[in-house]
Short mmCIF file of N, CA and C and ligand atoms in Angstrom, two decimals:
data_model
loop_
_atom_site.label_atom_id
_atom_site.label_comp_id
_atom_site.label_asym_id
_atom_site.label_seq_id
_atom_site.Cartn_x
_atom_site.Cartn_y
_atom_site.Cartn_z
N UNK A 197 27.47 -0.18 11.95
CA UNK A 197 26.74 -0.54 10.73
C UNK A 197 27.21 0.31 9.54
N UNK A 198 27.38 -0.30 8.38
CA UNK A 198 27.64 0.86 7.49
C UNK A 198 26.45 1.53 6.69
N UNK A 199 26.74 2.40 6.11
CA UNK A 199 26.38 3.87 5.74
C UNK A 199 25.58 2.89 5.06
N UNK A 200 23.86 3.84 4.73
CA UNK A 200 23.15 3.41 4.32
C UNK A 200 22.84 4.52 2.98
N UNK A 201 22.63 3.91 1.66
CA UNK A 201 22.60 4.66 0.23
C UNK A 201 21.39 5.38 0.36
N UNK A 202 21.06 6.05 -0.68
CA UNK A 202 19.88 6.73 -0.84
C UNK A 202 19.01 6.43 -1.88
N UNK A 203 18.84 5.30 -2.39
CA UNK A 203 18.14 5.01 -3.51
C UNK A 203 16.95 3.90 -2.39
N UNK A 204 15.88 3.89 -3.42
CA UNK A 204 14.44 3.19 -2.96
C UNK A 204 14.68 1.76 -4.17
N UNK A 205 14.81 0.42 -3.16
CA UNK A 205 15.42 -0.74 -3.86
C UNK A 205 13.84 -1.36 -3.66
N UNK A 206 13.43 -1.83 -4.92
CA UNK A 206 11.86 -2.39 -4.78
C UNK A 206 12.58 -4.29 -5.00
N UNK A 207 12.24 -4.91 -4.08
CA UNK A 207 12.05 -6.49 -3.97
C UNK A 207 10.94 -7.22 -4.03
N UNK A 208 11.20 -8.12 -3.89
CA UNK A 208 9.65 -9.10 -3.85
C UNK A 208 9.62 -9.93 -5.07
N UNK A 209 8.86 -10.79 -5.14
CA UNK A 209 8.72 -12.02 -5.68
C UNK A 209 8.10 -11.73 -7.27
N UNK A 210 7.97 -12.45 -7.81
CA UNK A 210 7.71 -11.96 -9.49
C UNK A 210 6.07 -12.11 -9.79
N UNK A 211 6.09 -10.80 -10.52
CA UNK A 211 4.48 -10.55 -10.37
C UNK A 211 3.67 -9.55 -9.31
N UNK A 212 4.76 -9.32 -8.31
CA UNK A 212 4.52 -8.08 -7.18
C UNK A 212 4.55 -6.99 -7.79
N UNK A 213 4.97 -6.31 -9.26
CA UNK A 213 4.69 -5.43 -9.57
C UNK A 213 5.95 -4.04 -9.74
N UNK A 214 6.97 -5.02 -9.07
CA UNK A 214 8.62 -4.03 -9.12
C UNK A 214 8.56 -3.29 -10.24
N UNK A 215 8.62 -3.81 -11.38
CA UNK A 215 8.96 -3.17 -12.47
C UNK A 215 7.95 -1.89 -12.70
N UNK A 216 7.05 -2.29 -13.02
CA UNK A 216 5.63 -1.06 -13.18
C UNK A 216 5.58 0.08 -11.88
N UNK A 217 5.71 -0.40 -10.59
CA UNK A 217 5.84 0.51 -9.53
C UNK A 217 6.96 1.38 -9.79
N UNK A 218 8.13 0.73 -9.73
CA UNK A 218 9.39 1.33 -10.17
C UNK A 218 9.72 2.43 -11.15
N UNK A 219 8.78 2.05 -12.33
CA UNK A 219 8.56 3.19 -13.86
C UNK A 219 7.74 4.31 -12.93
N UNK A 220 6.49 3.93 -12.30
CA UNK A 220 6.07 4.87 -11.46
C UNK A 220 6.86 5.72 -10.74
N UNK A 221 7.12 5.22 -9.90
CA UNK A 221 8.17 5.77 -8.70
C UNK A 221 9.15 6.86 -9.01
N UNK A 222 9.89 6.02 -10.46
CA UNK A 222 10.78 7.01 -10.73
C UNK A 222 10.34 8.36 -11.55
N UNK A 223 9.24 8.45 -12.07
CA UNK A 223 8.25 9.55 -12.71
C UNK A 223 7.93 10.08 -11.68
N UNK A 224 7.61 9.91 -10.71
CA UNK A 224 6.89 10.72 -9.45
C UNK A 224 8.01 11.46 -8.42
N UNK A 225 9.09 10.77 -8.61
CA UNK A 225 10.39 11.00 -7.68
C UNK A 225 11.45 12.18 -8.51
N UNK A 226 11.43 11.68 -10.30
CA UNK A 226 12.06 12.35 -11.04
C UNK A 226 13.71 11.54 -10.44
N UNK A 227 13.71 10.52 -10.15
CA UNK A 227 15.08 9.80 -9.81
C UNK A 227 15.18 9.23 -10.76
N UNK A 228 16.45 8.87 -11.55
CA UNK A 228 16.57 7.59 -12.58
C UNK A 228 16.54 6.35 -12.10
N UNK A 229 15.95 5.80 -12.77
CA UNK A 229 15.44 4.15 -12.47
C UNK A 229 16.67 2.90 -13.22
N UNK A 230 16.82 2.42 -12.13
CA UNK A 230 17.77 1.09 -12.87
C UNK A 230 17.24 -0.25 -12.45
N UNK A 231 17.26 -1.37 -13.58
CA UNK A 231 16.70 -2.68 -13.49
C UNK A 231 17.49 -3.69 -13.34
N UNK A 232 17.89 -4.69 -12.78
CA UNK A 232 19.02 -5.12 -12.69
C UNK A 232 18.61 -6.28 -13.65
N UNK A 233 17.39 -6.98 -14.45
CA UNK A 233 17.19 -7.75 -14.82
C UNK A 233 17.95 -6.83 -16.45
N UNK A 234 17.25 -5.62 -16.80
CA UNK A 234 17.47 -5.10 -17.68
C UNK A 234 19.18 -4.73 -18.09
N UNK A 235 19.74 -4.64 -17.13
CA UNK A 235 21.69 -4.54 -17.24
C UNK A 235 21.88 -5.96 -17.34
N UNK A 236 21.53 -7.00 -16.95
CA UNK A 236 21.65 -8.10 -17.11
C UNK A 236 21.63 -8.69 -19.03
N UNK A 237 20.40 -8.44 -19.34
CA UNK A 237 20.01 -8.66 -20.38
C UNK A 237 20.73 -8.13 -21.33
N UNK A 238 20.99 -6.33 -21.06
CA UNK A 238 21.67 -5.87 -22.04
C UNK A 238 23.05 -6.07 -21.73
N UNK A 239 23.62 -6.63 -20.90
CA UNK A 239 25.27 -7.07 -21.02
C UNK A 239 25.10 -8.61 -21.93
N UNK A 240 24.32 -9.20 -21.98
CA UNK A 240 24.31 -10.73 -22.68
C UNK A 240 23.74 -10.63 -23.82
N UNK A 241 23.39 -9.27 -24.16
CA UNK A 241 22.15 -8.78 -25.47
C UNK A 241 21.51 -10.04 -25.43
N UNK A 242 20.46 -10.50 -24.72
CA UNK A 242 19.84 -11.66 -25.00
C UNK A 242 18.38 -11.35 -24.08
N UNK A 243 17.68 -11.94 -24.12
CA UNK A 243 16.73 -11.91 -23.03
C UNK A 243 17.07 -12.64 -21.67
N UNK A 244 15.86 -12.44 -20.75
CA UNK A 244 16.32 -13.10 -19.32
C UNK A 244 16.05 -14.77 -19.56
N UNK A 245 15.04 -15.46 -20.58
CA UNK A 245 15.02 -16.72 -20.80
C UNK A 245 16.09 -17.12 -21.58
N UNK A 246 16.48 -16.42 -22.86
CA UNK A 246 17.44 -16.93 -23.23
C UNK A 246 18.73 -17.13 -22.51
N UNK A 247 19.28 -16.29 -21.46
CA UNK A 247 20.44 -16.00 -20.81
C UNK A 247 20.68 -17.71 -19.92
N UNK A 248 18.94 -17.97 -19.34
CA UNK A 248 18.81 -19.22 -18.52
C UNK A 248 19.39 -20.40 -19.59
N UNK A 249 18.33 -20.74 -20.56
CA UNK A 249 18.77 -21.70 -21.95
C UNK A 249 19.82 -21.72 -21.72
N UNK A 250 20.74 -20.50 -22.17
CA UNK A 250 22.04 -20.61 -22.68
C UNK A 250 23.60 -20.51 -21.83
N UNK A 251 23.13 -19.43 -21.25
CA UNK A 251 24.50 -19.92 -19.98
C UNK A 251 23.53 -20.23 -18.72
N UNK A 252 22.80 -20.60 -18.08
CA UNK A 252 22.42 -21.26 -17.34
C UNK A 252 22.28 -20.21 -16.03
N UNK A 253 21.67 -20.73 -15.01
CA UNK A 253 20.88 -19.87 -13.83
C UNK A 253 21.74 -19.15 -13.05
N UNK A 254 23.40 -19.93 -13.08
CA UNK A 254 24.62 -19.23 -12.29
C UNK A 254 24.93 -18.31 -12.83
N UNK A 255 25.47 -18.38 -14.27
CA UNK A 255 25.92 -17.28 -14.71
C UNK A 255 24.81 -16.15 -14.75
N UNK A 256 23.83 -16.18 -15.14
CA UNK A 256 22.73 -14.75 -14.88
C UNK A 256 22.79 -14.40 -13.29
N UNK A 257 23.01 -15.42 -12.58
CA UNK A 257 23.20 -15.04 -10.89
C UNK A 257 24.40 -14.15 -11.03
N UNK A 258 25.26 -14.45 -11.37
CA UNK A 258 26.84 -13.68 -11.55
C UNK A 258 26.36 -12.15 -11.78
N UNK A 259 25.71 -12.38 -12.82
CA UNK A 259 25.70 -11.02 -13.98
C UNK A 259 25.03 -10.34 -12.70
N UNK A 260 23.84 -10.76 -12.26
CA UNK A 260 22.90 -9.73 -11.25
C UNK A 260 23.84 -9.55 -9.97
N UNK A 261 24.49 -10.08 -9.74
CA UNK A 261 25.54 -9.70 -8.32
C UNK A 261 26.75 -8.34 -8.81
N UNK A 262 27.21 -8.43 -10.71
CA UNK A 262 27.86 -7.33 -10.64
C UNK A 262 27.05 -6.50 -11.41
N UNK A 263 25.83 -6.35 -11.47
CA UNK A 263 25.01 -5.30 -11.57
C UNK A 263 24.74 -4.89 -10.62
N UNK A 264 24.51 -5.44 -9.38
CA UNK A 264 24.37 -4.78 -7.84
C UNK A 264 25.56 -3.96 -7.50
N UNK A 265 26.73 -4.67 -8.38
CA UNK A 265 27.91 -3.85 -7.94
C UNK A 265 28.30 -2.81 -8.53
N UNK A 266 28.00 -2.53 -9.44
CA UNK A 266 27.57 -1.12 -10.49
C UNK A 266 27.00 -0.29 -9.93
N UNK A 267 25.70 -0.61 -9.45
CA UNK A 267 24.82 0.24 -8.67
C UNK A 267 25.47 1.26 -7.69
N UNK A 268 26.52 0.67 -7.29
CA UNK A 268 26.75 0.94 -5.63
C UNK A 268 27.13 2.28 -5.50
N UNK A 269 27.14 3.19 -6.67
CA UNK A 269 28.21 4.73 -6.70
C UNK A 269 26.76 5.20 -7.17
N UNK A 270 25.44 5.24 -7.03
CA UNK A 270 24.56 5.41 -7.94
C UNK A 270 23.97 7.10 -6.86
N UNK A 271 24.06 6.49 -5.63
CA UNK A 271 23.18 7.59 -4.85
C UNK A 271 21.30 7.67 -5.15
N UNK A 272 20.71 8.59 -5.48
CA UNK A 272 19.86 8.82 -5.14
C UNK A 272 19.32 7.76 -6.55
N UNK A 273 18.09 6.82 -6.73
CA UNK A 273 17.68 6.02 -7.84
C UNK A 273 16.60 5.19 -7.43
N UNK A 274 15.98 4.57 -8.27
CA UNK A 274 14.99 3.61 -8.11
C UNK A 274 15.72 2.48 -8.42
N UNK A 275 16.01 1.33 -7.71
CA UNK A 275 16.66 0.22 -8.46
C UNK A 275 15.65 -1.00 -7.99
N UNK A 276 15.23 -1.71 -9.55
CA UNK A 276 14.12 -2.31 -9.78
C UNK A 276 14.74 -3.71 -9.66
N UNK A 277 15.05 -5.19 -8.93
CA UNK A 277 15.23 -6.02 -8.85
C UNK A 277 14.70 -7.47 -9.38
N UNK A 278 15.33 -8.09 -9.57
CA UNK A 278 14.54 -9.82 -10.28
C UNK A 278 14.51 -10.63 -8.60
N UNK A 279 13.31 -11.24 -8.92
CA UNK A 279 12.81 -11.89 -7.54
C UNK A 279 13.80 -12.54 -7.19
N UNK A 280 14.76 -13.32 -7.96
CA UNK A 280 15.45 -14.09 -7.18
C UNK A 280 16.84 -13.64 -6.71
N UNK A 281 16.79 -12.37 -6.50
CA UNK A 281 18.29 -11.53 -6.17
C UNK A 281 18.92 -11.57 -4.67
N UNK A 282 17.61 -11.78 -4.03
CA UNK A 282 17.97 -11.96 -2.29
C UNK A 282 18.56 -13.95 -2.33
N UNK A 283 18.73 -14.53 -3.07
CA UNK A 283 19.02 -15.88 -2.47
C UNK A 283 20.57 -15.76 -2.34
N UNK A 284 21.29 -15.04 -2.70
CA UNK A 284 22.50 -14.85 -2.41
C UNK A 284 23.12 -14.59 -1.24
N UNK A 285 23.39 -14.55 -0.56
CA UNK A 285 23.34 -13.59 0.91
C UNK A 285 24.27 -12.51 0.24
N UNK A 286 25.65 -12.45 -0.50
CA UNK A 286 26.35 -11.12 -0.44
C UNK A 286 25.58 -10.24 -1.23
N UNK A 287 24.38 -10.99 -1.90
CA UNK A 287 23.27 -9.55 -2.31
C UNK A 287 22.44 -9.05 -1.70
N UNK A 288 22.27 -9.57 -0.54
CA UNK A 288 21.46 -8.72 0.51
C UNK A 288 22.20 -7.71 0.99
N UNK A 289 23.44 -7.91 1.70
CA UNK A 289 24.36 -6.41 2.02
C UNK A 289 24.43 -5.37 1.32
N UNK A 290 24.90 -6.31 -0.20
CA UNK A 290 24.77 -5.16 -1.24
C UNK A 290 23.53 -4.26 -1.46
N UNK A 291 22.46 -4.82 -1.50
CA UNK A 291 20.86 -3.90 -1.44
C UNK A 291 20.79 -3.20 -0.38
N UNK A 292 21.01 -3.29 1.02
CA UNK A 292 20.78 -3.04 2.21
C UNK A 292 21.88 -1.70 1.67
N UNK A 293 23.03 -1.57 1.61
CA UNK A 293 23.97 -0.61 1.32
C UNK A 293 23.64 0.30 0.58
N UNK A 294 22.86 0.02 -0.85
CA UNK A 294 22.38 0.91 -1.47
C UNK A 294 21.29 1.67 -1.35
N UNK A 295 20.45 1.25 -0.40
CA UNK A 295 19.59 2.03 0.27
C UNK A 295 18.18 1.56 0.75
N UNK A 296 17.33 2.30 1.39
CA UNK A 296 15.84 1.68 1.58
C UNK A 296 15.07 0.83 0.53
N UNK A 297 14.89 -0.44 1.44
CA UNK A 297 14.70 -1.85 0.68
C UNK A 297 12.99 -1.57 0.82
N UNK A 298 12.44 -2.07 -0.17
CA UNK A 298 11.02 -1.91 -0.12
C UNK A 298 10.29 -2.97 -0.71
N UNK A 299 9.68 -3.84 0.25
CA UNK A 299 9.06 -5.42 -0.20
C UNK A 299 7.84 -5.13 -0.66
N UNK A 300 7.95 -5.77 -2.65
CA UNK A 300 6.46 -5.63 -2.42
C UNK A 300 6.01 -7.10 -2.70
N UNK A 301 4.76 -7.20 -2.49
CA UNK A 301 4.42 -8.79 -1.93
C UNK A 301 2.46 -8.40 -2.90
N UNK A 302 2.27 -9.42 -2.77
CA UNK A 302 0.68 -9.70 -3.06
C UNK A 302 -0.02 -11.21 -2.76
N UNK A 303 -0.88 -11.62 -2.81
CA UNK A 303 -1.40 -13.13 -2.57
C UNK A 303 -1.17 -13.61 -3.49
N UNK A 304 -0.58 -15.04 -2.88
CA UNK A 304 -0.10 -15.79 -4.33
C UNK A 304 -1.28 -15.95 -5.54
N UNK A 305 -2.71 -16.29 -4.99
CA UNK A 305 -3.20 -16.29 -6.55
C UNK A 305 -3.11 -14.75 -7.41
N UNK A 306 -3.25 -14.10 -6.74
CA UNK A 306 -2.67 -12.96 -7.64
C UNK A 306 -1.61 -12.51 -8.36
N UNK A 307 -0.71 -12.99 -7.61
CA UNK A 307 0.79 -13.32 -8.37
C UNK A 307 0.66 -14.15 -9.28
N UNK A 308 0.45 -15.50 -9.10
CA UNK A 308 0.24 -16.13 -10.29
C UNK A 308 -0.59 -15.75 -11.95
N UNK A 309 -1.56 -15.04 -11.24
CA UNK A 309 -2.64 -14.43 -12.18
C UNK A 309 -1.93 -13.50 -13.17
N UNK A 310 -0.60 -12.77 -12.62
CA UNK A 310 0.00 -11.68 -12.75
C UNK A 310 1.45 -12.31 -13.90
N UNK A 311 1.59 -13.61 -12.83
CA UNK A 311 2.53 -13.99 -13.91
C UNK A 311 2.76 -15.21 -14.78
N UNK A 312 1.54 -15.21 -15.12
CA UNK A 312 0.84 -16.14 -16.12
C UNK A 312 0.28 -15.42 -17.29
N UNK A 313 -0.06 -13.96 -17.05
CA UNK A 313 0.36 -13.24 -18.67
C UNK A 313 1.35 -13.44 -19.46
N UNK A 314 2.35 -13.22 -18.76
CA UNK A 314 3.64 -13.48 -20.07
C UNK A 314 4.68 -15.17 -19.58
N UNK A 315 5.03 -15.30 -20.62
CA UNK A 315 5.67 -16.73 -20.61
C UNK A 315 7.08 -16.07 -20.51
N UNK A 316 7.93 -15.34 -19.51
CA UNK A 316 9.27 -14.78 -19.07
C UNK A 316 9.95 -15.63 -18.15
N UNK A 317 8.60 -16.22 -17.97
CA UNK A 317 9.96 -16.43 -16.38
C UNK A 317 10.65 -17.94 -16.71
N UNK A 318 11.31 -18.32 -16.91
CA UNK A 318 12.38 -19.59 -16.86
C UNK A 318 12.11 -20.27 -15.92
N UNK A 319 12.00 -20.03 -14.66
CA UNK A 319 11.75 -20.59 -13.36
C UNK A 319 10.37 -21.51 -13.18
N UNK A 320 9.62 -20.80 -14.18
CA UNK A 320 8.00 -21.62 -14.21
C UNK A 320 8.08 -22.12 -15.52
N UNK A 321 9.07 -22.61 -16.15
CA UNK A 321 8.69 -23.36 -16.93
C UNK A 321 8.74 -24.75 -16.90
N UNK A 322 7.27 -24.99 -15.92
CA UNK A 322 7.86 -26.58 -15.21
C UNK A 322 6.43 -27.05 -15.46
N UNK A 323 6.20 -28.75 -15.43
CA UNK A 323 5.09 -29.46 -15.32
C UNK A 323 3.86 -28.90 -15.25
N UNK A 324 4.16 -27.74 -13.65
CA UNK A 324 3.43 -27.49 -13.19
C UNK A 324 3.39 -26.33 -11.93
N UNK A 325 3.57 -24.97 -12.93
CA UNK A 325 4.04 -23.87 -13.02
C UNK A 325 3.27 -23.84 -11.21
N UNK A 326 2.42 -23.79 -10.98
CA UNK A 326 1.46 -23.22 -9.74
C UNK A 326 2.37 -23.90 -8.50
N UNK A 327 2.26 -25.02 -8.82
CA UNK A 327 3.01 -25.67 -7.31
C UNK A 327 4.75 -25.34 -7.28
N UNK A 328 5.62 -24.86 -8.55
CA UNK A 328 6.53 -24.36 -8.62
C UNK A 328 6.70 -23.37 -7.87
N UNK A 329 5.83 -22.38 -8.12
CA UNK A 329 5.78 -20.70 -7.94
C UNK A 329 5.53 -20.69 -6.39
N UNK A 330 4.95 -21.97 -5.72
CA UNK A 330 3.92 -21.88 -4.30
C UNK A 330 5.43 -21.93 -3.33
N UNK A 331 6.09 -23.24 -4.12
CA UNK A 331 7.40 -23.46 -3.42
C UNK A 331 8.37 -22.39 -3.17
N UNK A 332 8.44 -21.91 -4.47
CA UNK A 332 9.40 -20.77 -4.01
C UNK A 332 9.47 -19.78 -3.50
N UNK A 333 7.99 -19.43 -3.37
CA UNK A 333 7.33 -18.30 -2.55
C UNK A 333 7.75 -18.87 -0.85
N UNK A 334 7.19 -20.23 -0.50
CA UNK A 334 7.28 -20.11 0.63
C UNK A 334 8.88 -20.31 1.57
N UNK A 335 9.89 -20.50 0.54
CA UNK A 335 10.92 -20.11 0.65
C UNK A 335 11.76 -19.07 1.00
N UNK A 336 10.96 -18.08 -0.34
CA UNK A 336 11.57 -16.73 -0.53
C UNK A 336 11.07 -15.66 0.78
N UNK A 337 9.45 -15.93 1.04
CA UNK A 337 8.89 -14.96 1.60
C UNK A 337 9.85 -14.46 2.71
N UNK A 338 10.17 -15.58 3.93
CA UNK A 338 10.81 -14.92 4.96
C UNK A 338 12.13 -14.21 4.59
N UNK A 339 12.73 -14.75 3.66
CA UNK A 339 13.76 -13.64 2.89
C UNK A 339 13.62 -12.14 2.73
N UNK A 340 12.91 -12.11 2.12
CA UNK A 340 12.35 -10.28 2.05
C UNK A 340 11.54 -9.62 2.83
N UNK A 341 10.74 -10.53 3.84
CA UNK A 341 10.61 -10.24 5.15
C UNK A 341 11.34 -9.28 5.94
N UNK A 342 12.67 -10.52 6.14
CA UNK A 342 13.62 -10.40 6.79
C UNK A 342 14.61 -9.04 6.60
N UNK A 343 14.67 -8.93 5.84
CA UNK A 343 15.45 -7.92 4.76
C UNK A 343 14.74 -6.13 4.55
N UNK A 344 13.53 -6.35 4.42
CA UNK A 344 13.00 -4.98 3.92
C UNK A 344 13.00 -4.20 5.15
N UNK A 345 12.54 -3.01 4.81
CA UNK A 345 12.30 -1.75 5.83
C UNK A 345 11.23 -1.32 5.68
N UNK A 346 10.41 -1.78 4.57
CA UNK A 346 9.01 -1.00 4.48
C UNK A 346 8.45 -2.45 3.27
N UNK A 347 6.94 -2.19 3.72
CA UNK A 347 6.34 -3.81 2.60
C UNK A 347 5.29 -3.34 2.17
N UNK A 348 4.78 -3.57 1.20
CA UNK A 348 3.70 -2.55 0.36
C UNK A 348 2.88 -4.14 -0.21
N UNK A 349 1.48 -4.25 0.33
CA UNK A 349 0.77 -5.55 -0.28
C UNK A 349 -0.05 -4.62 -1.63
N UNK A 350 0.24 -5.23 -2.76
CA UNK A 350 0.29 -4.32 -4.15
C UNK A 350 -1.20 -5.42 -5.21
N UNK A 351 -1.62 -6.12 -3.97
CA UNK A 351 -2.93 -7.13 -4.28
C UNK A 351 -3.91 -6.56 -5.11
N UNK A 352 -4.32 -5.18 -4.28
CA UNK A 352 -5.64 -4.31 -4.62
C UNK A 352 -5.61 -3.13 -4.81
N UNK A 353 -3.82 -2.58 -5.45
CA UNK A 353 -4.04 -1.26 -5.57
C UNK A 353 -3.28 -0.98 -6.71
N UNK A 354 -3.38 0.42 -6.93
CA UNK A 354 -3.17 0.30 -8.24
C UNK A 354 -0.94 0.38 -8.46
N UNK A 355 -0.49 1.10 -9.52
CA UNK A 355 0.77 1.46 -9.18
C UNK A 355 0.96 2.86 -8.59
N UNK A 356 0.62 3.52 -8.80
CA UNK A 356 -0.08 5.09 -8.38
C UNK A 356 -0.30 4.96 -7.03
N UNK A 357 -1.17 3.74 -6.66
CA UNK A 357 -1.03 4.04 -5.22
C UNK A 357 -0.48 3.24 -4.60
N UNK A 358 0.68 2.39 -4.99
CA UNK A 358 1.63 1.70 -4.58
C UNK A 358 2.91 3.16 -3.89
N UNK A 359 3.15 3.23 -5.25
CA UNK A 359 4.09 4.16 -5.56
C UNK A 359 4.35 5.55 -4.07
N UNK A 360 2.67 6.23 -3.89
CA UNK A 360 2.61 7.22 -3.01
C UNK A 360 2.68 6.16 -1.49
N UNK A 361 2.41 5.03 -1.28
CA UNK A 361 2.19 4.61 -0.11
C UNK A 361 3.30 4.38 0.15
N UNK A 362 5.01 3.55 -0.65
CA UNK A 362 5.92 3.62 -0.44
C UNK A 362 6.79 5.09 -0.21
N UNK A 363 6.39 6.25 -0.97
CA UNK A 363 6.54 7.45 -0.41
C UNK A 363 6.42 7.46 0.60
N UNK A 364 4.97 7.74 1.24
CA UNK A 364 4.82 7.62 3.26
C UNK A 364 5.40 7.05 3.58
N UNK A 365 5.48 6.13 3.33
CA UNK A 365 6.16 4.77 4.67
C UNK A 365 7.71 4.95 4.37
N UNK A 366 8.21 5.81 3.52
CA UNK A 366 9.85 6.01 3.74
C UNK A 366 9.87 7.03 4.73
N UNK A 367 9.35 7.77 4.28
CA UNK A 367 9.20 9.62 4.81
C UNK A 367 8.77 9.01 6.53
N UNK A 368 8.30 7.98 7.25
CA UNK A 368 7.75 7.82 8.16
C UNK A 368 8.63 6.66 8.50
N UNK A 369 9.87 6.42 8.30
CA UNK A 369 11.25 5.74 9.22
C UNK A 369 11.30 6.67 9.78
C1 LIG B 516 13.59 -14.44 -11.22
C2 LIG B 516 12.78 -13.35 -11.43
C3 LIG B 516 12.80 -12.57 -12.68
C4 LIG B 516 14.15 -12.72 -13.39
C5 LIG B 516 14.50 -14.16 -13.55
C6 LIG B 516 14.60 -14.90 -12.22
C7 LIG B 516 13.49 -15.18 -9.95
O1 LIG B 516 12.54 -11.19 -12.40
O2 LIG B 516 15.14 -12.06 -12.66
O3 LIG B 516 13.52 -14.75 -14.36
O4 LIG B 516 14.39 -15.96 -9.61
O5 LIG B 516 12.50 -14.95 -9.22
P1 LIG B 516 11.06 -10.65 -11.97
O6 LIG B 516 10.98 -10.78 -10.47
O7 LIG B 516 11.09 -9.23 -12.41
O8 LIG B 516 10.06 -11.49 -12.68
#
C-alpha cells in the first residue's frame, strides 16, 4: 500500500459542515488549512457558480483534480473538500495518499436546512432542489462511506465539538 500523508482531509456531502469544521480544526491544530473549492475559484478568479455557468462542471472537475495534485507535497494540513470530489475515482487515491480521510455526514433534512441558506451550489439549481440533493446523496453516501477512516455525524453538534471528536477518533486508529 502506499505511504499514507499526514494531513486530516474533511469529505462529505454539502452542508456537512467541511468548511466551518475545517477553519476550526485548523485553529485548534495550528495546521494550515487548504480548500480545494477555494484554489479552484482563485485559479478561475471567479466563483464556484460562475466557474459551472461558464466553463461548465468538467472543467471545475479538472481544476479540483489538479488542486488535489498540488496538495500532495503539503504534509501536515487541513484540506477542506467540495462534496463532489470523490466521484472521480483517481481522486479518491489522491485523498487517501494525502492523508486521514474524515466523513462528515448529517441527516438529509438538516443538510438541506444547511444548504438552503445560501444560493452556492450550482448543483441545486433545479425545479426542485430537495429531490435533487436526496438523489445525490443516495449516490454519494456509499462513496465516502467507503473511503473514510473516521465519520463524524455533525447533525447536533456544534464545530467545536466536531472538530475535538475528529481529534479522538484519529488519535484512536
Ligand atoms: C459540489 C459541492 C460544492 C462545490 C461545487 C460542487 C458537489 O462544495 O465544490 O458546488 O458536487 O457536491 P461544498 O461541498 O463545499 O458545498
Amino acid at each position: 500500500m502506499k505511504e499514507r500523508g499526514a494531513a486530516i482531509v474533511l469529505i462529505g456531502f454539502m452542508g456537512a459542515g467541511k468548511s466551518s469544521v475545517g477553519r476550526t480544526l485548523a485553529r485548534m491544530t495550528g495546521l494550515p488549512r487548504f480548500d480545494t473549492d477555494e484554489m479552484v475559484a482563485a485559479q478561475f478568479d471567479l466563483s464556484i457558480a460562475e466557474i459551472f455557468k461558464t466553463h461548465g462542471e468538467e472543467k471545475f472537475r479538472d481544476a479540483e483534480t489538479a488542486a488535489l495534485r498540488e496538495l500532495s507535497g503539503e504534509g501536515g494540513a487541513v484540506v477542506v473538500t467540495g462534496g463532489g470530489i470523490v466521484l472521480r475515482p483517481g481522486n479518491v487515491e489522491l485523498l487517501r495518499a494525502l492523508g486521514t480521510v474524515v466523513h462528515l455526514t448529517a441527516d438529509e433534512d438538516t443538510l438541506f436546512r444547511r444548504i438552503s441558506r445560501r444560493d452556492s451550489r450550482p448543483l441545486l439549481r433545479t425545479e426542485n432542489p430537495r429531490a435533487t440533493m436526496a438523489e445525490l446523496f443516495r449516490v454519494r453516501l456509499p462513496v465516502y462511506q467507503e473511503m473514510a477512516d473516521v465519520e463524524v455525524d455533525t447533525s447536533h453538534l456544534t464545530h467545536d465539538e466536531v472538530a475535538k471528536t475528529i481529534l479522538k477518533k484519529i488519535e484512536q486508529l
